[in-house]
Amino acid sequence: IKVEWKTHKRGDPGATWNINGNLIEVYSWPGKSKLRSILDLVHELAHHKAWINADRIQDETLNLILNKEGEDPKSLSKEERRTIYLMEKNDTQYRREIIKDLNLTIPEWRIQLDEALDIWIYYVYYLNGKDPTMKEKKTKELELKKLFKGE
């Protein structure tokens, strides 16, 4: 798999995984930490690992939904958004294995926070058809940090 580092443009995600399994793009912007970039890469590698574990066969229905989302995210039905949410939630299980395999040293609370925040963001997207606002994300991140780090 090829990993490309790109400059973030308005509307770009933190990172993407190509459903053909041949490319991960990680986007950077001023102030994005190295840890955030690594966690974004691990997130996308988890999708890649799920694809490998499925014998490199991507679910055709999921492919159609992901392509539709790429063209017009607002056009997805709640059931289609649920499919994306469940994929994201399922693929999260591979993150710790990847972190261990790569011998990365990341505090446990930070991994827990990243996983929980991602799952929450996709859950909100599933329910509402749009991502939470930056203010909502920051509030949830602080709540989760208190829970996992104890601050």
CSV table of C-alpha atoms in Angstrom, one decimal:
chain,number,residue,atom,x,y,z
A,1,ILE,CA,0.0,0.0,0.0
A,2,LYS,CA,1.2,3.5,-0.8
A,3,VAL,CA,0.9,6.3,1.7
A,4,GLU,CA,0.9,9.9,0.5
A,5,TRP,CA,1.1,12.9,2.7
A,6,LYS,CA,-0.8,15.9,1.4
A,7,THR,CA,-1.6,19.4,2.3
A,8,HIS,CA,-5.2,19.7,3.7
A,9,LYS,CA,-7.6,21.8,1.7
A,10,ARG,CA,-11.0,23.0,3.0
A,11,GLY,CA,-13.4,20.0,3.1
A,12,ASP,CA,-10.7,17.3,3.2
A,13,PRO,CA,-10.8,14.7,5.9
A,14,GLY,CA,-7.8,14.0,8.2
A,15,ALA,CA,-7.0,10.9,6.0
A,16,THR,CA,-8.5,8.5,3.5
A,17,TRP,CA,-8.2,4.9,2.5
A,18,ASN,CA,-8.8,3.9,-1.1
A,19,ILE,CA,-11.4,1.1,-1.4
A,20,ASN,CA,-9.1,-0.7,-3.9
A,21,GLY,CA,-6.6,-1.1,-1.1
A,22,ASN,CA,-3.8,0.6,-2.9
A,23,LEU,CA,-3.6,4.1,-1.3
A,24,ILE,CA,-3.9,5.9,2.0
A,25,GLU,CA,-3.7,9.7,1.9
A,26,VAL,CA,-2.9,11.6,5.2
A,27,TYR,CA,-3.6,15.3,5.2
A,28,SER,CA,-1.6,17.8,7.2
A,29,TRP,CA,-2.3,21.4,8.1
A,30,PRO,CA,-0.6,24.0,10.3
A,31,GLY,CA,-0.8,22.9,13.9
A,32,LYS,CA,-1.7,19.3,13.3
A,33,SER,CA,0.4,17.3,15.7
A,34,LYS,CA,2.5,14.3,14.7
A,35,LEU,CA,0.5,12.1,17.0
A,36,ARG,CA,-2.8,13.2,15.3
A,37,SER,CA,-1.2,12.3,11.9
A,38,ILE,CA,-0.1,8.9,13.2
A,39,LEU,CA,-3.6,8.2,14.7
A,40,ASP,CA,-5.2,9.2,11.4
A,41,LEU,CA,-2.8,6.8,9.6
A,42,VAL,CA,-3.6,4.0,12.1
A,43,HIS,CA,-7.3,4.6,11.5
A,44,GLU,CA,-6.9,4.1,7.8
A,45,LEU,CA,-4.6,1.1,8.2
A,46,ALA,CA,-7.4,-0.4,10.3
A,47,HIS,CA,-9.7,-0.2,7.2
A,48,HIS,CA,-6.9,-1.8,5.2
A,49,LYS,CA,-6.5,-4.6,7.7
A,50,ALA,CA,-10.2,-5.3,7.7
A,51,TRP,CA,-10.1,-5.5,3.9
A,52,ILE,CA,-7.1,-7.9,4.1
A,53,ASN,CA,-9.0,-10.1,6.6
A,54,ALA,CA,-11.9,-10.2,4.2
A,55,ASP,CA,-9.6,-11.8,1.6
A,56,ARG,CA,-9.2,-8.4,-0.1
A,57,ILE,CA,-12.9,-8.5,-1.1
A,58,GLN,CA,-14.8,-5.3,-0.4
A,59,ASP,CA,-18.6,-5.6,0.1
A,60,GLU,CA,-20.2,-4.3,-3.0
A,61,THR,CA,-23.1,-2.6,-1.2
A,62,LEU,CA,-20.6,-0.8,1.0
A,63,ASN,CA,-18.6,0.2,-2.1
A,64,LEU,CA,-21.7,1.8,-3.6
A,65,ILE,CA,-22.5,3.6,-0.4
A,66,LEU,CA,-18.9,4.9,0.0
A,67,ASN,CA,-18.9,6.1,-3.7
A,68,LYS,CA,-22.2,7.8,-3.2
A,69,GLU,CA,-20.9,9.4,0.0
A,70,GLY,CA,-17.9,10.7,-1.9
A,71,GLU,CA,-20.1,12.3,-4.6
A,72,ASP,CA,-22.8,13.7,-2.4
A,73,PRO,CA,-22.7,12.9,1.4
A,74,LYS,CA,-26.1,14.6,1.9
A,75,SER,CA,-27.8,12.1,-0.5
A,76,LEU,CA,-27.3,9.1,1.8
A,77,SER,CA,-30.2,7.5,3.6
A,78,LYS,CA,-30.1,6.9,7.3
A,79,GLU,CA,-29.7,3.1,6.5
A,80,GLU,CA,-26.7,3.9,4.3
A,81,ARG,CA,-25.2,6.1,7.0
A,82,ARG,CA,-25.7,3.2,9.5
A,83,THR,CA,-23.7,0.9,7.2
A,84,ILE,CA,-20.8,3.4,7.2
A,85,TYR,CA,-21.1,3.8,11.0
A,86,LEU,CA,-21.0,0.0,11.5
A,87,MET,CA,-18.0,-0.4,9.2
A,88,GLU,CA,-16.1,2.4,11.1
A,89,LYS,CA,-17.1,0.8,14.4
A,90,ASN,CA,-16.0,-2.7,13.3
A,91,ASP,CA,-12.7,-1.6,11.8
A,92,THR,CA,-11.7,0.2,15.0
A,93,GLN,CA,-11.0,-3.2,16.5
A,94,TYR,CA,-7.8,-3.4,14.4
A,95,ARG,CA,-6.2,-0.2,15.7
A,96,ARG,CA,-4.6,-1.6,18.8
A,97,GLU,CA,-3.2,-4.6,16.9
A,98,ILE,CA,-1.6,-2.2,14.4
A,99,ILE,CA,-0.2,0.0,17.1
A,100,LYS,CA,1.3,-3.1,18.8
A,101,ASP,CA,2.6,-4.5,15.5
A,102,LEU,CA,4.3,-1.2,14.7
A,103,ASN,CA,5.7,-0.9,18.2
A,104,LEU,CA,4.2,2.6,18.6
A,105,THR,CA,4.3,4.1,22.1
A,106,ILE,CA,1.0,5.9,22.5
A,107,PRO,CA,-0.6,6.4,25.9
A,108,GLU,CA,-3.6,4.1,26.5
A,109,TRP,CA,-5.9,6.9,27.4
A,110,ARG,CA,-5.1,8.6,24.1
A,111,ILE,CA,-5.9,5.5,22.1
A,112,GLN,CA,-9.2,5.1,24.0
A,113,LEU,CA,-10.1,8.7,23.4
A,114,ASP,CA,-9.3,8.5,19.7
A,115,GLU,CA,-11.4,5.4,19.2
A,116,ALA,CA,-14.3,6.6,21.2
A,117,LEU,CA,-14.3,10.0,19.6
A,118,ASP,CA,-14.2,8.5,16.1
A,119,ILE,CA,-17.1,6.1,16.8
A,120,TRP,CA,-19.1,9.0,18.4
A,121,ILE,CA,-18.5,11.2,15.3
A,122,TYR,CA,-19.7,8.5,13.0
A,123,TYR,CA,-22.7,7.8,15.2
A,124,VAL,CA,-23.7,11.4,15.1
A,125,TYR,CA,-23.4,11.3,11.3
A,126,TYR,CA,-25.5,8.2,11.2
A,127,LEU,CA,-28.3,9.8,13.3
A,128,ASN,CA,-28.3,13.3,11.9
A,129,GLY,CA,-26.9,13.1,8.4
A,130,LYS,CA,-24.1,15.5,9.2
A,131,ASP,CA,-20.9,15.6,11.2
A,132,PRO,CA,-21.0,17.3,14.7
A,133,THR,CA,-19.8,20.8,14.7
A,134,MET,CA,-16.2,21.7,15.8
A,135,LYS,CA,-17.6,23.0,19.1
A,136,GLU,CA,-19.5,19.7,19.7
A,137,LYS,CA,-16.4,17.7,18.8
A,138,LYS,CA,-14.3,19.7,21.3
A,139,THR,CA,-16.9,19.3,24.0
A,140,LYS,CA,-17.0,15.6,23.5
A,141,GLU,CA,-13.2,15.3,23.3
A,142,LEU,CA,-12.9,17.1,26.7
A,143,GLU,CA,-15.6,14.8,28.2
A,144,LEU,CA,-13.8,11.7,26.9
A,145,LYS,CA,-10.4,13.0,28.0
A,146,LYS,CA,-11.7,13.3,31.6
A,147,LEU,CA,-13.1,9.8,31.4
A,148,PHE,CA,-10.0,8.1,30.0
A,149,LYS,CA,-7.2,10.2,31.4
A,150,GLY,CA,-8.9,11.2,34.6
A,151,GLU,CA,-8.5,15.0,34.2
